[in-house]
């Protein structure tokens, strides 16, 4: 049972434009949400997170939005750069501190 | 560098064999998690340890086992290996979340297991 879903396996964006990656979850007990970036042959790298008490968190070019009523979060990257090309995983955590991951979205930023 | 170290990087073995994957968490992190990533799949949670004790189990097969030692390093043991066990195995560690502090997972670079 996939509690965290990323329905878009891939996304292509022009350099300089905005990239929007989406993620849905089903468990209302989740209270901590994260985005990870993964390059081939490397482990996932923590990018940005948001607590359920907030609806937005920003770090440089990266912004995560959380819509608790819709059980939806998104990652915005502005402006997108070729070096952002990677697989992005969203994750969620709740009581017990277990982390559930989506299946990933492969982002390609076209120069 | 996440500070999480996994060895070996690559492992090639035959069906029916047993292997051990090793993980050293980031300094100060008490929790260790193991994940499996098969081809084109997401990260499947296997098991979590906290300060030497098993805390949670996910989709871990009975042929697989893990432990966390007093020095906090962890080992994942995979036995009676099958072709379908070929995957990337990631270890991650985290600190203990406090009342107002969340603690993300930090991943190692994984062990690529190939069963032939």
PDB file of N, CA and C in Angstrom, chain B residues 31-77:
ATOM      1  N   UNK B  31      19.620   6.496  15.253  1.00  0.00           N
ATOM      2  CA  UNK B  31      18.699   5.698  14.435  1.00  0.00           C
ATOM      3  C   UNK B  31      19.337   5.315  13.107  1.00  0.00           C
ATOM      4  N   UNK B  32      19.147   4.056  12.739  1.00  0.00           N
ATOM      5  CA  UNK B  32      19.611   3.563  11.448  1.00  0.00           C
ATOM      6  C   UNK B  32      18.431   2.911  10.730  1.00  0.00           C
ATOM      7  N   UNK B  33      18.317   3.212   9.460  1.00  0.00           N
ATOM      8  CA  UNK B  33      17.245   2.670   8.633  1.00  0.00           C
ATOM      9  C   UNK B  33      17.877   1.948   7.442  1.00  0.00           C
ATOM     10  N   UNK B  34      17.220   0.886   6.993  1.00  0.00           N
ATOM     11  CA  UNK B  34      17.635   0.192   5.768  1.00  0.00           C
ATOM     12  C   UNK B  34      16.492   0.265   4.754  1.00  0.00           C
ATOM     13  N   UNK B  35      16.875   0.600   3.500  1.00  0.00           N
ATOM     14  CA  UNK B  35      15.931   0.679   2.404  1.00  0.00           C
ATOM     15  C   UNK B  35      16.452  -0.140   1.232  1.00  0.00           C
ATOM     16  N   UNK B  36      15.523  -0.656   0.447  1.00  0.00           N
ATOM     17  CA  UNK B  36      15.848  -1.381  -0.773  1.00  0.00           C
ATOM     18  C   UNK B  36      15.268  -0.614  -1.966  1.00  0.00           C
ATOM     19  N   UNK B  37      16.073  -0.461  -3.005  1.00  0.00           N
ATOM     20  CA  UNK B  37      15.578   0.145  -4.233  1.00  0.00           C
ATOM     21  C   UNK B  37      15.857  -0.806  -5.382  1.00  0.00           C
ATOM     22  N   UNK B  38      14.800  -1.427  -5.881  1.00  0.00           N
ATOM     23  CA  UNK B  38      14.921  -2.288  -7.048  1.00  0.00           C
ATOM     24  C   UNK B  38      14.805  -1.431  -8.300  1.00  0.00           C
ATOM     25  N   UNK B  39      15.076  -2.037  -9.449  1.00  0.00           N
ATOM     26  CA  UNK B  39      15.117  -1.280 -10.698  1.00  0.00           C
ATOM     27  C   UNK B  39      13.819  -0.512 -10.904  1.00  0.00           C
ATOM     28  N   UNK B  40      13.957   0.807 -11.131  1.00  0.00           N
ATOM     29  CA  UNK B  40      12.813   1.670 -11.417  1.00  0.00           C
ATOM     30  C   UNK B  40      11.766   1.687 -10.313  1.00  0.00           C
ATOM     31  N   UNK B  41      12.150   1.289  -9.122  1.00  0.00           N
ATOM     32  CA  UNK B  41      11.214   1.313  -8.010  1.00  0.00           C
ATOM     33  C   UNK B  41      11.598   2.427  -7.038  1.00  0.00           C
ATOM     34  N   UNK B  42      10.664   2.712  -6.150  1.00  0.00           N
ATOM     35  CA  UNK B  42      10.949   3.676  -5.103  1.00  0.00           C
ATOM     36  C   UNK B  42      11.773   3.032  -4.003  1.00  0.00           C
ATOM     37  N   UNK B  43      11.896   3.746  -2.935  1.00  0.00           N
ATOM     38  CA  UNK B  43      12.661   3.262  -1.786  1.00  0.00           C
ATOM     39  C   UNK B  43      11.727   2.492  -0.852  1.00  0.00           C
ATOM     40  N   UNK B  44      11.983   1.204  -0.735  1.00  0.00           N
ATOM     41  CA  UNK B  44      11.147   0.365   0.118  1.00  0.00           C
ATOM     42  C   UNK B  44      11.796   0.223   1.493  1.00  0.00           C
ATOM     43  N   UNK B  45      11.065   0.613   2.508  1.00  0.00           N
ATOM     44  CA  UNK B  45      11.575   0.542   3.875  1.00  0.00           C
ATOM     45  C   UNK B  45      11.678  -0.914   4.323  1.00  0.00           C
ATOM     46  N   UNK B  46      12.830  -1.253   4.867  1.00  0.00           N
ATOM     47  CA  UNK B  46      13.052  -2.617   5.351  1.00  0.00           C
ATOM     48  C   UNK B  46      12.955  -2.688   6.871  1.00  0.00           C
ATOM     49  N   UNK B  47      13.789  -1.911   7.547  1.00  0.00           N
ATOM     50  CA  UNK B  47      13.850  -2.031   9.001  1.00  0.00           C
ATOM     51  C   UNK B  47      14.526  -0.807   9.600  1.00  0.00           C
ATOM     52  N   UNK B  48      14.177  -0.521  10.864  1.00  0.00           N
ATOM     53  CA  UNK B  48      14.746   0.616  11.582  1.00  0.00           C
ATOM     54  C   UNK B  48      15.263   0.164  12.937  1.00  0.00           C
ATOM     55  N   UNK B  49      16.421   0.666  13.319  1.00  0.00           N
ATOM     56  CA  UNK B  49      16.984   0.436  14.643  1.00  0.00           C
ATOM     57  C   UNK B  49      17.216   1.763  15.335  1.00  0.00           C
ATOM     58  N   UNK B  50      17.048   1.732  16.633  1.00  0.00           N
ATOM     59  CA  UNK B  50      17.341   2.911  17.432  1.00  0.00           C
ATOM     60  C   UNK B  50      18.179   2.476  18.625  1.00  0.00           C
ATOM     61  N   UNK B  51      19.393   2.969  18.686  1.00  0.00           N
ATOM     62  CA  UNK B  51      20.300   2.717  19.802  1.00  0.00           C
ATOM     63  C   UNK B  51      20.386   1.223  20.145  1.00  0.00           C
ATOM     64  N   UNK B  52      20.481   0.430  19.122  1.00  0.00           N
ATOM     65  CA  UNK B  52      20.681  -1.005  19.306  1.00  0.00           C
ATOM     66  C   UNK B  52      19.413  -1.844  19.322  1.00  0.00           C
ATOM     67  N   UNK B  53      18.262  -1.179  19.396  1.00  0.00           N
ATOM     68  CA  UNK B  53      17.008  -1.928  19.473  1.00  0.00           C
ATOM     69  C   UNK B  53      16.218  -1.791  18.169  1.00  0.00           C
ATOM     70  N   UNK B  54      15.592  -2.884  17.753  1.00  0.00           N
ATOM     71  CA  UNK B  54      14.728  -2.809  16.578  1.00  0.00           C
ATOM     72  C   UNK B  54      13.519  -1.948  16.915  1.00  0.00           C
ATOM     73  N   UNK B  55      13.220  -0.976  16.034  1.00  0.00           N
ATOM     74  CA  UNK B  55      12.117  -0.064  16.321  1.00  0.00           C
ATOM     75  C   UNK B  55      10.931  -0.286  15.395  1.00  0.00           C
ATOM     76  N   UNK B  56      11.196  -0.592  14.153  1.00  0.00           N
ATOM     77  CA  UNK B  56      10.100  -0.787  13.200  1.00  0.00           C
ATOM     78  C   UNK B  56      10.553  -1.703  12.080  1.00  0.00           C
ATOM     79  N   UNK B  57       9.593  -2.461  11.582  1.00  0.00           N
ATOM     80  CA  UNK B  57       9.864  -3.352  10.460  1.00  0.00           C
ATOM     81  C   UNK B  57       8.957  -2.990   9.317  1.00  0.00           C
ATOM     82  N   UNK B  58       9.523  -3.019   8.121  1.00  0.00           N
ATOM     83  CA  UNK B  58       8.727  -2.773   6.937  1.00  0.00           C
ATOM     84  C   UNK B  58       8.611  -4.047   6.137  1.00  0.00           C
ATOM     85  N   UNK B  59       8.822  -3.932   4.826  1.00  0.00           N
ATOM     86  CA  UNK B  59       8.671  -5.095   3.942  1.00  0.00           C
ATOM     87  C   UNK B  59       9.938  -5.926   3.899  1.00  0.00           C
ATOM     88  N   UNK B  60      10.373  -6.394   5.029  1.00  0.00           N
ATOM     89  CA  UNK B  60      11.608  -7.166   5.075  1.00  0.00           C
ATOM     90  C   UNK B  60      11.298  -8.653   5.055  1.00  0.00           C
ATOM     91  N   UNK B  61      11.963  -9.359   4.155  1.00  0.00           N
ATOM     92  CA  UNK B  61      11.749 -10.800   4.023  1.00  0.00           C
ATOM     93  C   UNK B  61      12.325 -11.529   5.232  1.00  0.00           C
ATOM     94  N   UNK B  62      11.806 -12.723   5.490  1.00  0.00           N
ATOM     95  CA  UNK B  62      12.324 -13.521   6.607  1.00  0.00           C
ATOM     96  C   UNK B  62      13.764 -13.953   6.366  1.00  0.00           C
ATOM     97  N   UNK B  63      14.162 -14.002   5.107  1.00  0.00           N
ATOM     98  CA  UNK B  63      15.558 -14.373   4.769  1.00  0.00           C
ATOM     99  C   UNK B  63      16.532 -13.250   5.091  1.00  0.00           C
ATOM    100  N   UNK B  64      15.999 -12.075   5.391  1.00  0.00           N
ATOM    101  CA  UNK B  64      16.839 -10.911   5.694  1.00  0.00           C
ATOM    102  C   UNK B  64      16.791 -10.639   7.192  1.00  0.00           C
ATOM    103  N   UNK B  65      17.890 -10.194   7.730  1.00  0.00           N
ATOM    104  CA  UNK B  65      17.909  -9.797   9.133  1.00  0.00           C
ATOM    105  C   UNK B  65      18.899  -8.657   9.296  1.00  0.00           C
ATOM    106  N   UNK B  66      18.781  -7.953  10.386  1.00  0.00           N
ATOM    107  CA  UNK B  66      19.679  -6.825  10.630  1.00  0.00           C
ATOM    108  C   UNK B  66      19.955  -6.720  12.112  1.00  0.00           C
ATOM    109  N   UNK B  67      20.987  -5.975  12.430  1.00  0.00           N
ATOM    110  CA  UNK B  67      21.244  -5.653  13.822  1.00  0.00           C
ATOM    111  C   UNK B  67      22.024  -4.357  13.901  1.00  0.00           C
ATOM    112  N   UNK B  68      21.948  -3.721  15.069  1.00  0.00           N
ATOM    113  CA  UNK B  68      22.723  -2.520  15.320  1.00  0.00           C
ATOM    114  C   UNK B  68      23.572  -2.793  16.547  1.00  0.00           C
ATOM    115  N   UNK B  69      24.839  -2.522  16.422  1.00  0.00           N
ATOM    116  CA  UNK B  69      25.809  -2.863  17.453  1.00  0.00           C
ATOM    117  C   UNK B  69      25.997  -1.719  18.451  1.00  0.00           C
ATOM    118  N   UNK B  70      26.649  -2.007  19.594  1.00  0.00           N
ATOM    119  CA  UNK B  70      26.848  -0.950  20.597  1.00  0.00           C
ATOM    120  C   UNK B  70      27.550   0.293  20.071  1.00  0.00           C
ATOM    121  N   UNK B  71      28.408   0.143  19.061  1.00  0.00           N
ATOM    122  CA  UNK B  71      29.054   1.337  18.505  1.00  0.00           C
ATOM    123  C   UNK B  71      28.164   2.023  17.471  1.00  0.00           C
ATOM    124  N   UNK B  72      26.950   1.569  17.337  1.00  0.00           N
ATOM    125  CA  UNK B  72      25.870   2.106  16.492  1.00  0.00           C
ATOM    126  C   UNK B  72      25.978   1.740  15.018  1.00  0.00           C
ATOM    127  N   UNK B  73      27.043   1.053  14.605  1.00  0.00           N
ATOM    128  CA  UNK B  73      27.039   0.626  13.219  1.00  0.00           C
ATOM    129  C   UNK B  73      26.010  -0.496  13.052  1.00  0.00           C
ATOM    130  N   UNK B  74      25.571  -0.687  11.829  1.00  0.00           N
ATOM    131  CA  UNK B  74      24.527  -1.673  11.585  1.00  0.00           C
ATOM    132  C   UNK B  74      24.938  -2.594  10.446  1.00  0.00           C
ATOM    133  N   UNK B  75      24.426  -3.805  10.491  1.00  0.00           N
ATOM    134  CA  UNK B  75      24.651  -4.762   9.424  1.00  0.00           C
ATOM    135  C   UNK B  75      23.313  -5.329   8.960  1.00  0.00           C
ATOM    136  N   UNK B  76      23.201  -5.492   7.647  1.00  0.00           N
ATOM    137  CA  UNK B  76      22.030  -6.127   7.044  1.00  0.00           C
ATOM    138  C   UNK B  76      22.496  -7.435   6.440  1.00  0.00           C
ATOM    139  N   UNK B  77      21.923  -8.530   6.900  1.00  0.00           N
ATOM    140  CA  UNK B  77      22.287  -9.855   6.431  1.00  0.00           C
ATOM    141  C   UNK B  77      21.211 -10.383   5.486  1.00  0.00           C
TER     142      UNK B  77
END
